[in-house]
Amino acid sequence: MQLNPRFGPHLRLIGMAVLWGASWPAGRIIAQSMPPLAGASLRFLLAALVLIPWLYWAGGLQQLKNWSAQRWLGMAAAGATGVLGYAAFFLSGLQHLPAGKAALVITLNPVMTLLMAAWIFKERLNTIIATGMALAIAGAVVVLSHGQPATLLQGAMGVGELLILGCVVCWVLYTLIGRWMLTGVDALSTTTVTSTIGACMLLAASLVVEGPSAMASAVHSGTTAWIALLFLAFGATALAYAWYFDGVKALGAGAASGYITLVPLFGVLISAYWLGETIDPPMLLGGAMAITGTAIMNWGRTRH
């Protein structure tokens, strides 16, 4: 009992990394069973059923009516990129790409975000960060090219890889929009509002692009797909964010974000165990390089 106050936040952050890692094989199951936009809209509609009451109990709903038009515009832009765009690319990509490989490609998220922040916001990069970036990019290239980087110069990249790279672009845009337009807003409010707005956007996109029959197909997709969907909505979204917010509050944003380095590792391991996916040598080598590079970047950001 006496150890819990000291180690509790760390254990919850490890749990967060496990849940976010497991979201990749869960997404793969959904992508094989549901139309991607319909499945994504159900995920975030269900998540909103938890996040909105949570925000209410935290006393955050009252402040929403005092938000400016610019802040609401920022929330809409964040919902369009971080929820609509990311979720659409996420499930669409997992229709074509193994979950473990997709999880490793996402190690490019912090690299591209830092590069764009350095360009737009003039954020300083030191030698340690640059070294980590280079290693992470090299690792992602090894994974994307199946261990043959020269093939990327010839355009030898599949649809699945391109769609998952779309996730990277959307996440970078979401992060930069948050820094530019949503400063001063707490994480729970941002998550709740952008998830709810994004869910409505996804539902509208599904009705327009996939047609009304897509939602009926998603609803009747079977028990296994629904278990994966409920896990994504309540485990990988609501519970994982709760644990992450707890870690940020207890340890600080820098220390808490370091645990995100573990997400692709758990993604690969859980995908291999749950879905029986093969971990081939290029994935092993590239994944190790990418995860190590990301860890070095996080360490470099703590150095002055």
PDB file of C-alpha atoms in Angstrom:
ATOM      1  CA  MET A   1       0.000   0.000   0.000  1.00  0.00           C
ATOM      2  CA  GLN A   2       2.825   2.383   0.775  1.00  0.00           C
ATOM      3  CA  LEU A   3       4.430   1.789  -2.624  1.00  0.00           C
ATOM      4  CA  ASN A   4       1.367   2.810  -4.594  1.00  0.00           C
ATOM      5  CA  PRO A   5       1.757   6.620  -4.316  1.00  0.00           C
ATOM      6  CA  ARG A   6       5.295   6.320  -5.664  1.00  0.00           C
ATOM      7  CA  PHE A   7       4.810   3.720  -8.381  1.00  0.00           C
ATOM      8  CA  GLY A   8       1.091   4.131  -9.136  1.00  0.00           C
ATOM      9  CA  PRO A   9       1.470   6.794 -11.876  1.00  0.00           C
ATOM     10  CA  HIS A  10       4.275   4.810 -13.534  1.00  0.00           C
ATOM     11  CA  LEU A  11       2.193   1.626 -13.544  1.00  0.00           C
ATOM     12  CA  ARG A  12      -0.791   3.480 -15.007  1.00  0.00           C
ATOM     13  CA  LEU A  13       1.410   4.990 -17.727  1.00  0.00           C
ATOM     14  CA  ILE A  14       2.679   1.509 -18.604  1.00  0.00           C
ATOM     15  CA  GLY A  15      -0.972   0.426 -18.700  1.00  0.00           C
ATOM     16  CA  MET A  16      -1.686   3.349 -21.035  1.00  0.00           C
ATOM     17  CA  ALA A  17       1.112   2.212 -23.357  1.00  0.00           C
ATOM     18  CA  VAL A  18      -0.274  -1.343 -23.338  1.00  0.00           C
ATOM     19  CA  LEU A  19      -3.794  -0.115 -24.182  1.00  0.00           C
ATOM     20  CA  TRP A  20      -2.568   2.159 -26.975  1.00  0.00           C
ATOM     21  CA  GLY A  21      -0.333  -0.620 -28.275  1.00  0.00           C
ATOM     22  CA  ALA A  22      -3.269  -3.045 -28.270  1.00  0.00           C
ATOM     23  CA  SER A  23      -5.318  -0.535 -30.274  1.00  0.00           C
ATOM     24  CA  TRP A  24      -3.403  -1.626 -33.396  1.00  0.00           C
ATOM     25  CA  PRO A  25      -4.474  -5.289 -33.442  1.00  0.00           C
ATOM     26  CA  ALA A  26      -7.956  -4.216 -32.305  1.00  0.00           C
ATOM     27  CA  GLY A  27      -8.080  -1.772 -35.212  1.00  0.00           C
ATOM     28  CA  ARG A  28      -6.928  -4.518 -37.577  1.00  0.00           C
ATOM     29  CA  ILE A  29      -9.858  -6.713 -36.475  1.00  0.00           C
ATOM     30  CA  ILE A  30     -12.324  -3.854 -36.975  1.00  0.00           C
ATOM     31  CA  ALA A  31     -10.823  -2.921 -40.345  1.00  0.00           C
ATOM     32  CA  GLN A  32     -11.363  -6.483 -41.567  1.00  0.00           C
ATOM     33  CA  SER A  33     -14.996  -6.512 -40.417  1.00  0.00           C
ATOM     34  CA  MET A  34     -16.455  -2.982 -40.711  1.00  0.00           C
ATOM     35  CA  PRO A  35     -16.429  -0.160 -43.267  1.00  0.00           C
ATOM     36  CA  PRO A  36     -13.637   2.106 -41.947  1.00  0.00           C
ATOM     37  CA  LEU A  37     -15.558   5.380 -41.605  1.00  0.00           C
ATOM     38  CA  ALA A  38     -18.576   3.698 -40.015  1.00  0.00           C
ATOM     39  CA  GLY A  39     -16.372   1.775 -37.583  1.00  0.00           C
ATOM     40  CA  ALA A  40     -14.399   4.902 -36.684  1.00  0.00           C
ATOM     41  CA  SER A  41     -17.559   6.939 -36.103  1.00  0.00           C
ATOM     42  CA  LEU A  42     -18.952   4.256 -33.780  1.00  0.00           C
ATOM     43  CA  ARG A  43     -15.668   4.226 -31.856  1.00  0.00           C
ATOM     44  CA  PHE A  44     -15.729   7.942 -31.107  1.00  0.00           C
ATOM     45  CA  LEU A  45     -19.482   8.144 -30.551  1.00  0.00           C
ATOM     46  CA  LEU A  46     -19.100   5.474 -27.877  1.00  0.00           C
ATOM     47  CA  ALA A  47     -16.059   7.236 -26.422  1.00  0.00           C
ATOM     48  CA  ALA A  48     -18.053  10.479 -26.212  1.00  0.00           C
ATOM     49  CA  LEU A  49     -20.600   8.678 -24.012  1.00  0.00           C
ATOM     50  CA  VAL A  50     -17.813   8.365 -21.420  1.00  0.00           C
ATOM     51  CA  LEU A  51     -15.866  11.573 -22.049  1.00  0.00           C
ATOM     52  CA  ILE A  52     -18.813  14.004 -21.857  1.00  0.00           C
ATOM     53  CA  PRO A  53     -20.003  12.811 -18.391  1.00  0.00           C
ATOM     54  CA  TRP A  54     -16.370  12.745 -17.257  1.00  0.00           C
ATOM     55  CA  LEU A  55     -15.943  16.387 -18.327  1.00  0.00           C
ATOM     56  CA  TYR A  56     -19.204  17.268 -16.580  1.00  0.00           C
ATOM     57  CA  TRP A  57     -18.124  15.641 -13.302  1.00  0.00           C
ATOM     58  CA  ALA A  58     -14.778  17.433 -13.564  1.00  0.00           C
ATOM     59  CA  GLY A  59     -16.620  20.756 -13.821  1.00  0.00           C
ATOM     60  CA  GLY A  60     -15.409  21.458 -17.341  1.00  0.00           C
ATOM     61  CA  LEU A  61     -18.692  21.794 -19.241  1.00  0.00           C
ATOM     62  CA  GLN A  62     -19.443  25.222 -17.781  1.00  0.00           C
ATOM     63  CA  GLN A  63     -16.328  26.776 -19.271  1.00  0.00           C
ATOM     64  CA  LEU A  64     -17.281  25.773 -22.830  1.00  0.00           C
ATOM     65  CA  LYS A  65     -19.868  28.549 -23.149  1.00  0.00           C
ATOM     66  CA  ASN A  66     -17.140  31.126 -22.502  1.00  0.00           C
ATOM     67  CA  TRP A  67     -14.958  29.933 -25.367  1.00  0.00           C
ATOM     68  CA  SER A  68     -14.287  32.333 -28.232  1.00  0.00           C
ATOM     69  CA  ALA A  69     -15.170  31.647 -31.864  1.00  0.00           C
ATOM     70  CA  GLN A  70     -11.459  31.197 -32.589  1.00  0.00           C
ATOM     71  CA  ARG A  71     -11.177  28.505 -29.933  1.00  0.00           C
ATOM     72  CA  TRP A  72     -14.183  26.636 -31.339  1.00  0.00           C
ATOM     73  CA  LEU A  73     -12.661  26.946 -34.807  1.00  0.00           C
ATOM     74  CA  GLY A  74      -9.446  25.458 -33.437  1.00  0.00           C
ATOM     75  CA  MET A  75     -11.418  22.591 -31.888  1.00  0.00           C
ATOM     76  CA  ALA A  76     -13.134  21.937 -35.218  1.00  0.00           C
ATOM     77  CA  ALA A  77      -9.777  21.944 -37.033  1.00  0.00           C
ATOM     78  CA  ALA A  78      -8.300  19.614 -34.408  1.00  0.00           C
ATOM     79  CA  GLY A  79     -11.299  17.297 -34.705  1.00  0.00           C
ATOM     80  CA  ALA A  80     -10.972  17.249 -38.499  1.00  0.00           C
ATOM     81  CA  THR A  81      -7.281  16.299 -38.380  1.00  0.00           C
ATOM     82  CA  GLY A  82      -6.775  14.366 -35.143  1.00  0.00           C
ATOM     83  CA  VAL A  83     -10.049  12.426 -35.205  1.00  0.00           C
ATOM     84  CA  LEU A  84     -11.651  12.435 -38.684  1.00  0.00           C
ATOM     85  CA  GLY A  85      -8.421  12.258 -40.678  1.00  0.00           C
ATOM     86  CA  TYR A  86      -6.402  10.120 -38.285  1.00  0.00           C
ATOM     87  CA  ALA A  87      -9.175   7.589 -37.615  1.00  0.00           C
ATOM     88  CA  ALA A  88     -10.062   7.283 -41.304  1.00  0.00           C
ATOM     89  CA  PHE A  89      -6.432   6.638 -42.299  1.00  0.00           C
ATOM     90  CA  PHE A  90      -5.978   4.357 -39.259  1.00  0.00           C
ATOM     91  CA  LEU A  91      -8.721   1.872 -40.130  1.00  0.00           C
ATOM     92  CA  SER A  92      -8.287   2.215 -43.893  1.00  0.00           C
ATOM     93  CA  GLY A  93      -4.561   1.494 -43.559  1.00  0.00           C
ATOM     94  CA  LEU A  94      -5.187  -1.504 -41.328  1.00  0.00           C
ATOM     95  CA  GLN A  95      -7.312  -3.042 -44.082  1.00  0.00           C
ATOM     96  CA  HIS A  96      -4.068  -3.498 -46.033  1.00  0.00           C
ATOM     97  CA  LEU A  97      -1.227  -3.564 -43.488  1.00  0.00           C
ATOM     98  CA  PRO A  98      -0.428  -5.857 -40.518  1.00  0.00           C
ATOM     99  CA  ALA A  99      -1.057  -4.138 -37.186  1.00  0.00           C
ATOM    100  CA  GLY A 100       2.495  -4.584 -35.867  1.00  0.00           C
ATOM    101  CA  LYS A 101       4.082  -3.006 -38.915  1.00  0.00           C
ATOM    102  CA  ALA A 102       1.626  -0.100 -38.822  1.00  0.00           C
ATOM    103  CA  ALA A 103       2.449   0.511 -35.149  1.00  0.00           C
ATOM    104  CA  LEU A 104       6.136   0.869 -36.028  1.00  0.00           C
ATOM    105  CA  VAL A 105       5.457   3.346 -38.841  1.00  0.00           C
ATOM    106  CA  ILE A 106       3.754   5.611 -36.290  1.00  0.00           C
ATOM    107  CA  THR A 107       7.130   6.139 -34.575  1.00  0.00           C
ATOM    108  CA  LEU A 108       7.499   8.898 -37.184  1.00  0.00           C
ATOM    109  CA  ASN A 109       4.853  10.959 -35.296  1.00  0.00           C
ATOM    110  CA  PRO A 110       7.202  12.645 -32.787  1.00  0.00           C
ATOM    111  CA  VAL A 111       9.935  13.042 -35.398  1.00  0.00           C
ATOM    112  CA  MET A 112       7.761  14.910 -37.884  1.00  0.00           C
ATOM    113  CA  THR A 113       6.060  16.896 -35.117  1.00  0.00           C
ATOM    114  CA  LEU A 114       9.392  18.131 -33.760  1.00  0.00           C
ATOM    115  CA  LEU A 115      10.680  18.976 -37.239  1.00  0.00           C
ATOM    116  CA  MET A 116       7.569  21.027 -38.002  1.00  0.00           C
ATOM    117  CA  ALA A 117       7.692  22.709 -34.572  1.00  0.00           C
ATOM    118  CA  ALA A 118      11.312  23.669 -35.201  1.00  0.00           C
ATOM    119  CA  TRP A 119      10.350  25.154 -38.565  1.00  0.00           C
ATOM    120  CA  ILE A 120       7.123  26.937 -37.593  1.00  0.00           C
ATOM    121  CA  PHE A 121       7.679  27.779 -33.919  1.00  0.00           C
ATOM    122  CA  LYS A 122      11.486  27.985 -34.059  1.00  0.00           C
ATOM    123  CA  GLU A 123      11.809  25.292 -31.413  1.00  0.00           C
ATOM    124  CA  ARG A 124      15.480  24.540 -30.825  1.00  0.00           C
ATOM    125  CA  LEU A 125      16.878  21.105 -31.611  1.00  0.00           C
ATOM    126  CA  ASN A 126      20.070  19.878 -29.971  1.00  0.00           C
ATOM    127  CA  THR A 127      22.506  17.212 -31.170  1.00  0.00           C
ATOM    128  CA  ILE A 128      20.885  14.481 -29.070  1.00  0.00           C
ATOM    129  CA  ILE A 129      17.431  15.186 -30.530  1.00  0.00           C
ATOM    130  CA  ALA A 130      18.852  15.272 -34.063  1.00  0.00           C
ATOM    131  CA  THR A 131      20.597  11.937 -33.509  1.00  0.00           C
ATOM    132  CA  GLY A 132      17.398  10.365 -32.226  1.00  0.00           C
ATOM    133  CA  MET A 133      15.446  11.768 -35.182  1.00  0.00           C
ATOM    134  CA  ALA A 134      17.908  10.340 -37.684  1.00  0.00           C
ATOM    135  CA  LEU A 135      17.817   6.907 -36.039  1.00  0.00           C
ATOM    136  CA  ALA A 136      14.004   6.878 -35.821  1.00  0.00           C
ATOM    137  CA  ILE A 137      13.628   7.898 -39.474  1.00  0.00           C
ATOM    138  CA  ALA A 138      16.158   5.263 -40.557  1.00  0.00           C
ATOM    139  CA  GLY A 139      14.252   2.630 -38.566  1.00  0.00           C
ATOM    140  CA  ALA A 140      10.927   3.615 -40.123  1.00  0.00           C
ATOM    141  CA  VAL A 141      12.516   3.445 -43.598  1.00  0.00           C
ATOM    142  CA  VAL A 142      13.753  -0.103 -42.888  1.00  0.00           C
ATOM    143  CA  VAL A 143      10.234  -1.132 -41.813  1.00  0.00           C
ATOM    144  CA  LEU A 144       8.480   0.589 -44.747  1.00  0.00           C
ATOM    145  CA  SER A 145      10.882  -0.853 -47.324  1.00  0.00           C
ATOM    146  CA  HIS A 146      10.953  -4.416 -45.933  1.00  0.00           C
ATOM    147  CA  GLY A 147      14.677  -3.971 -45.342  1.00  0.00           C
ATOM    148  CA  GLN A 148      15.406  -2.628 -48.833  1.00  0.00           C
ATOM    149  CA  PRO A 149      15.512   1.195 -48.545  1.00  0.00           C
ATOM    150  CA  ALA A 150      16.477   1.647 -52.211  1.00  0.00           C
ATOM    151  CA  THR A 151      13.042   0.396 -53.283  1.00  0.00           C
ATOM    152  CA  LEU A 152      11.391   3.476 -51.741  1.00  0.00           C
ATOM    153  CA  LEU A 153      13.175   5.635 -54.332  1.00  0.00           C
ATOM    154  CA  GLN A 154      11.436   3.577 -57.004  1.00  0.00           C
ATOM    155  CA  GLY A 155       8.013   4.172 -55.504  1.00  0.00           C
ATOM    156  CA  ALA A 156       7.728   0.643 -54.144  1.00  0.00           C
ATOM    157  CA  MET A 157       5.399   1.465 -51.260  1.00  0.00           C
ATOM    158  CA  GLY A 158       2.024  -0.177 -50.801  1.00  0.00           C
ATOM    159  CA  VAL A 159      -1.379   1.397 -50.243  1.00  0.00           C
ATOM    160  CA  GLY A 160      -1.352   0.376 -46.574  1.00  0.00           C
ATOM    161  CA  GLU A 161       1.957   2.103 -45.888  1.00  0.00           C
ATOM    162  CA  LEU A 162       0.769   5.280 -47.618  1.00  0.00           C
ATOM    163  CA  LEU A 163      -2.469   5.320 -45.634  1.00  0.00           C
ATOM    164  CA  ILE A 164      -0.628   4.892 -42.318  1.00  0.00           C
ATOM    165  CA  LEU A 165       1.697   7.723 -43.334  1.00  0.00           C
ATOM    166  CA  GLY A 166      -1.537   9.712 -43.684  1.00  0.00           C
ATOM    167  CA  CYS A 167      -2.022   9.045 -39.949  1.00  0.00           C
ATOM    168  CA  VAL A 168       1.370  10.634 -39.318  1.00  0.00           C
ATOM    169  CA  VAL A 169       0.464  13.748 -41.321  1.00  0.00           C
ATOM    170  CA  CYS A 170      -2.877  14.115 -39.529  1.00  0.00           C
ATOM    171  CA  TRP A 171      -1.304  13.694 -36.092  1.00  0.00           C
ATOM    172  CA  VAL A 172       1.355  16.305 -36.824  1.00  0.00           C
ATOM    173  CA  LEU A 173      -1.321  18.758 -38.002  1.00  0.00           C
ATOM    174  CA  TYR A 174      -3.440  17.993 -34.926  1.00  0.00           C
ATOM    175  CA  THR A 175      -0.491  18.647 -32.601  1.00  0.00           C
ATOM    176  CA  LEU A 176       0.500  21.889 -34.321  1.00  0.00           C
ATOM    177  CA  ILE A 177      -3.096  23.148 -34.360  1.00  0.00           C
ATOM    178  CA  GLY A 178      -3.306  22.420 -30.648  1.00  0.00           C
ATOM    179  CA  ARG A 179      -0.159  24.401 -29.968  1.00  0.00           C
ATOM    180  CA  TRP A 180      -1.266  27.304 -32.163  1.00  0.00           C
ATOM    181  CA  MET A 181      -4.981  27.655 -31.389  1.00  0.00           C
ATOM    182  CA  LEU A 182      -5.729  25.692 -28.222  1.00  0.00           C
ATOM    183  CA  THR A 183      -3.189  26.994 -25.702  1.00  0.00           C
ATOM    184  CA  GLY A 184      -4.640  27.298 -22.228  1.00  0.00           C
ATOM    185  CA  VAL A 185      -7.233  24.528 -22.712  1.00  0.00           C
ATOM    186  CA  ASP A 186      -6.888  21.512 -20.432  1.00  0.00           C
ATOM    187  CA  ALA A 187      -6.316  18.088 -21.981  1.00  0.00           C
ATOM    188  CA  LEU A 188      -9.657  16.596 -20.889  1.00  0.00           C
ATOM    189  CA  SER A 189     -11.671  19.413 -22.485  1.00  0.00           C
ATOM    190  CA  THR A 190      -9.641  19.182 -25.683  1.00  0.00           C
ATOM    191  CA  THR A 191     -10.021  15.400 -25.876  1.00  0.00           C
ATOM    192  CA  THR A 192     -13.750  15.469 -25.153  1.00  0.00           C
ATOM    193  CA  VAL A 193     -14.661  18.269 -27.551  1.00  0.00           C
ATOM    194  CA  THR A 194     -12.424  17.162 -30.425  1.00  0.00           C
ATOM    195  CA  SER A 195     -13.585  13.536 -30.043  1.00  0.00           C
ATOM    196  CA  THR A 196     -17.248  14.582 -30.109  1.00  0.00           C
ATOM    197  CA  ILE A 197     -16.798  16.925 -33.081  1.00  0.00           C
ATOM    198  CA  GLY A 198     -14.712  14.321 -34.886  1.00  0.00           C
ATOM    199  CA  ALA A 199     -17.328  11.628 -34.242  1.00  0.00           C
ATOM    200  CA  CYS A 200     -19.991  13.777 -35.898  1.00  0.00           C
ATOM    201  CA  MET A 201     -17.650  14.440 -38.842  1.00  0.00           C
ATOM    202  CA  LEU A 202     -16.915  10.735 -39.201  1.00  0.00           C
ATOM    203  CA  LEU A 203     -20.613   9.873 -39.116  1.00  0.00           C
ATOM    204  CA  ALA A 204     -21.382  12.451 -41.812  1.00  0.00           C
ATOM    205  CA  ALA A 205     -18.437  11.244 -43.923  1.00  0.00           C
ATOM    206  CA  SER A 206     -19.572   7.644 -43.585  1.00  0.00           C
ATOM    207  CA  LEU A 207     -23.109   8.479 -44.702  1.00  0.00           C
ATOM    208  CA  VAL A 208     -21.824  10.447 -47.711  1.00  0.00           C
ATOM    209  CA  VAL A 209     -18.912   8.225 -48.799  1.00  0.00           C
ATOM    210  CA  GLU A 210     -19.978   4.728 -47.697  1.00  0.00           C
ATOM    211  CA  GLY A 211     -23.743   5.179 -47.679  1.00  0.00           C
ATOM    212  CA  PRO A 212     -26.328   4.407 -44.981  1.00  0.00           C
ATOM    213  CA  SER A 213     -25.834   0.666 -45.466  1.00  0.00           C
ATOM    214  CA  ALA A 214     -22.289   0.944 -44.068  1.00  0.00           C
ATOM    215  CA  MET A 215     -23.540   1.736 -40.584  1.00  0.00           C
ATOM    216  CA  ALA A 216     -25.945  -1.196 -40.703  1.00  0.00           C
ATOM    217  CA  SER A 217     -23.054  -3.408 -41.833  1.00  0.00           C
ATOM    218  CA  ALA A 218     -20.900  -2.160 -38.944  1.00  0.00           C
ATOM    219  CA  VAL A 219     -23.658  -2.730 -36.380  1.00  0.00           C
ATOM    220  CA  HIS A 220     -24.128  -6.330 -37.580  1.00  0.00           C
ATOM    221  CA  SER A 221     -20.433  -7.117 -37.979  1.00  0.00           C
ATOM    222  CA  GLY A 222     -20.204  -9.789 -35.301  1.00  0.00           C
ATOM    223  CA  THR A 223     -19.144 -10.281 -31.696  1.00  0.00           C
ATOM    224  CA  THR A 224     -15.362 -10.258 -32.222  1.00  0.00           C
ATOM    225  CA  ALA A 225     -15.428  -6.951 -34.110  1.00  0.00           C
ATOM    226  CA  TRP A 226     -17.663  -5.372 -31.469  1.00  0.00           C
ATOM    227  CA  ILE A 227     -15.396  -6.508 -28.637  1.00  0.00           C
ATOM    228  CA  ALA A 228     -12.491  -4.849 -30.465  1.00  0.00           C
ATOM    229  CA  LEU A 229     -14.582  -1.712 -31.058  1.00  0.00           C
ATOM    230  CA  LEU A 230     -15.648  -1.463 -27.406  1.00  0.00           C
ATOM    231  CA  PHE A 231     -12.023  -1.920 -26.385  1.00  0.00           C
ATOM    232  CA  LEU A 232     -10.971   0.934 -28.693  1.00  0.00           C
ATOM    233  CA  ALA A 233     -13.742   3.217 -27.426  1.00  0.00           C
ATOM    234  CA  PHE A 234     -13.494   2.586 -23.695  1.00  0.00           C
ATOM    235  CA  GLY A 235     -10.047   1.063 -23.182  1.00  0.00           C
ATOM    236  CA  ALA A 236      -7.740   2.682 -25.724  1.00  0.00           C
ATOM    237  CA  THR A 237      -9.579   6.019 -25.655  1.00  0.00           C
ATOM    238  CA  ALA A 238     -11.305   6.816 -22.351  1.00  0.00           C
ATOM    239  CA  LEU A 239      -9.303   4.693 -19.868  1.00  0.00           C
ATOM    240  CA  ALA A 240      -5.924   5.200 -21.558  1.00  0.00           C
ATOM    241  CA  TYR A 241      -6.409   8.969 -21.634  1.00  0.00           C
ATOM    242  CA  ALA A 242      -7.449   8.940 -17.964  1.00  0.00           C
ATOM    243  CA  TRP A 243      -4.244   7.133 -17.049  1.00  0.00           C
ATOM    244  CA  TYR A 244      -2.205   9.454 -19.255  1.00  0.00           C
ATOM    245  CA  PHE A 245      -3.719  12.578 -17.657  1.00  0.00           C
ATOM    246  CA  ASP A 246      -2.985  11.095 -14.229  1.00  0.00           C
ATOM    247  CA  GLY A 247       0.636  10.555 -15.246  1.00  0.00           C
ATOM    248  CA  VAL A 248       0.985  14.089 -16.586  1.00  0.00           C
ATOM    249  CA  LYS A 249      -0.442  15.484 -13.351  1.00  0.00           C
ATOM    250  CA  ALA A 250       1.799  13.363 -11.134  1.00  0.00           C
ATOM    251  CA  LEU A 251       5.071  13.352 -13.115  1.00  0.00           C
ATOM    252  CA  GLY A 252       4.843  16.207 -15.611  1.00  0.00           C
ATOM    253  CA  ALA A 253       4.173  16.169 -19.348  1.00  0.00           C
ATOM    254  CA  GLY A 254       7.777  15.418 -20.331  1.00  0.00           C
ATOM    255  CA  ALA A 255       8.135  12.331 -18.152  1.00  0.00           C
ATOM    256  CA  ALA A 256       4.671  11.046 -19.032  1.00  0.00           C
ATOM    257  CA  SER A 257       5.199  11.434 -22.776  1.00  0.00           C
ATOM    258  CA  GLY A 258       8.325   9.301 -22.518  1.00  0.00           C
ATOM    259  CA  TYR A 259       6.120   6.250 -21.929  1.00  0.00           C
ATOM    260  CA  ILE A 260       4.600   6.716 -25.395  1.00  0.00           C
ATOM    261  CA  THR A 261       7.901   5.279 -26.670  1.00  0.00           C
ATOM    262  CA  LEU A 262       6.628   1.885 -25.448  1.00  0.00           C
ATOM    263  CA  VAL A 263       3.445   2.009 -27.572  1.00  0.00           C
ATOM    264  CA  PRO A 264       4.899   0.602 -30.825  1.00  0.00           C
ATOM    265  CA  LEU A 265       6.759  -2.096 -28.883  1.00  0.00           C
ATOM    266  CA  PHE A 266       3.542  -3.286 -27.236  1.00  0.00           C
ATOM    267  CA  GLY A 267       1.767  -2.900 -30.576  1.00  0.00           C
ATOM    268  CA  VAL A 268       4.140  -5.356 -32.257  1.00  0.00           C
ATOM    269  CA  LEU A 269       4.173  -7.839 -29.370  1.00  0.00           C
ATOM    270  CA  ILE A 270       0.396  -7.846 -28.839  1.00  0.00           C
ATOM    271  CA  SER A 271      -0.239  -8.122 -32.588  1.00  0.00           C
ATOM    272  CA  ALA A 272       2.079 -11.143 -32.755  1.00  0.00           C
ATOM    273  CA  TYR A 273       0.358 -12.784 -29.773  1.00  0.00           C
ATOM    274  CA  TRP A 274      -3.269 -11.828 -30.524  1.00  0.00           C
ATOM    275  CA  LEU A 275      -3.307 -12.054 -34.330  1.00  0.00           C
ATOM    276  CA  GLY A 276      -0.389 -14.408 -34.899  1.00  0.00           C
ATOM    277  CA  GLU A 277       1.472 -11.833 -36.998  1.00  0.00           C
ATOM    278  CA  THR A 278       5.071 -12.614 -37.960  1.00  0.00           C
ATOM    279  CA  ILE A 279       7.899 -10.397 -36.756  1.00  0.00           C
ATOM    280  CA  ASP A 280      10.384 -10.596 -39.637  1.00  0.00           C
ATOM    281  CA  PRO A 281      14.045  -9.411 -39.457  1.00  0.00           C
ATOM    282  CA  PRO A 282      13.395  -5.991 -41.141  1.00  0.00           C
ATOM    283  CA  MET A 283      10.616  -5.286 -38.613  1.00  0.00           C
ATOM    284  CA  LEU A 284      12.851  -6.365 -35.748  1.00  0.00           C
ATOM    285  CA  LEU A 285      15.801  -4.252 -36.877  1.00  0.00           C
ATOM    286  CA  GLY A 286      13.795  -1.235 -38.034  1.00  0.00           C
ATOM    287  CA  GLY A 287      11.551  -1.347 -34.991  1.00  0.00           C
ATOM    288  CA  ALA A 288      14.497  -1.441 -32.617  1.00  0.00           C
ATOM    289  CA  MET A 289      16.068   1.520 -34.437  1.00  0.00           C
ATOM    290  CA  ALA A 290      12.841   3.528 -34.464  1.00  0.00           C
ATOM    291  CA  ILE A 291      11.980   2.906 -30.810  1.00  0.00           C
ATOM    292  CA  THR A 292      15.547   3.619 -29.683  1.00  0.00           C
ATOM    293  CA  GLY A 293      15.597   6.795 -31.764  1.00  0.00           C
ATOM    294  CA  THR A 294      12.349   7.964 -30.211  1.00  0.00           C
ATOM    295  CA  ALA A 295      13.721   7.285 -26.717  1.00  0.00           C
ATOM    296  CA  ILE A 296      16.868   9.279 -27.531  1.00  0.00           C
ATOM    297  CA  MET A 297      14.704  12.164 -28.774  1.00  0.00           C
ATOM    298  CA  ASN A 298      12.709  12.188 -25.543  1.00  0.00           C
ATOM    299  CA  TRP A 299      15.955  12.188 -23.546  1.00  0.00           C
ATOM    300  CA  GLY A 300      17.335  14.995 -25.661  1.00  0.00           C
ATOM    301  CA  ARG A 301      14.280  17.153 -24.990  1.00  0.00           C
ATOM    302  CA  THR A 302      15.086  17.040 -21.263  1.00  0.00           C
ATOM    303  CA  ARG A 303      18.603  18.348 -21.855  1.00  0.00           C
ATOM    304  CA  HIS A 304      19.329  22.060 -21.973  1.00  0.00           C
TER     305      HIS A 304
END
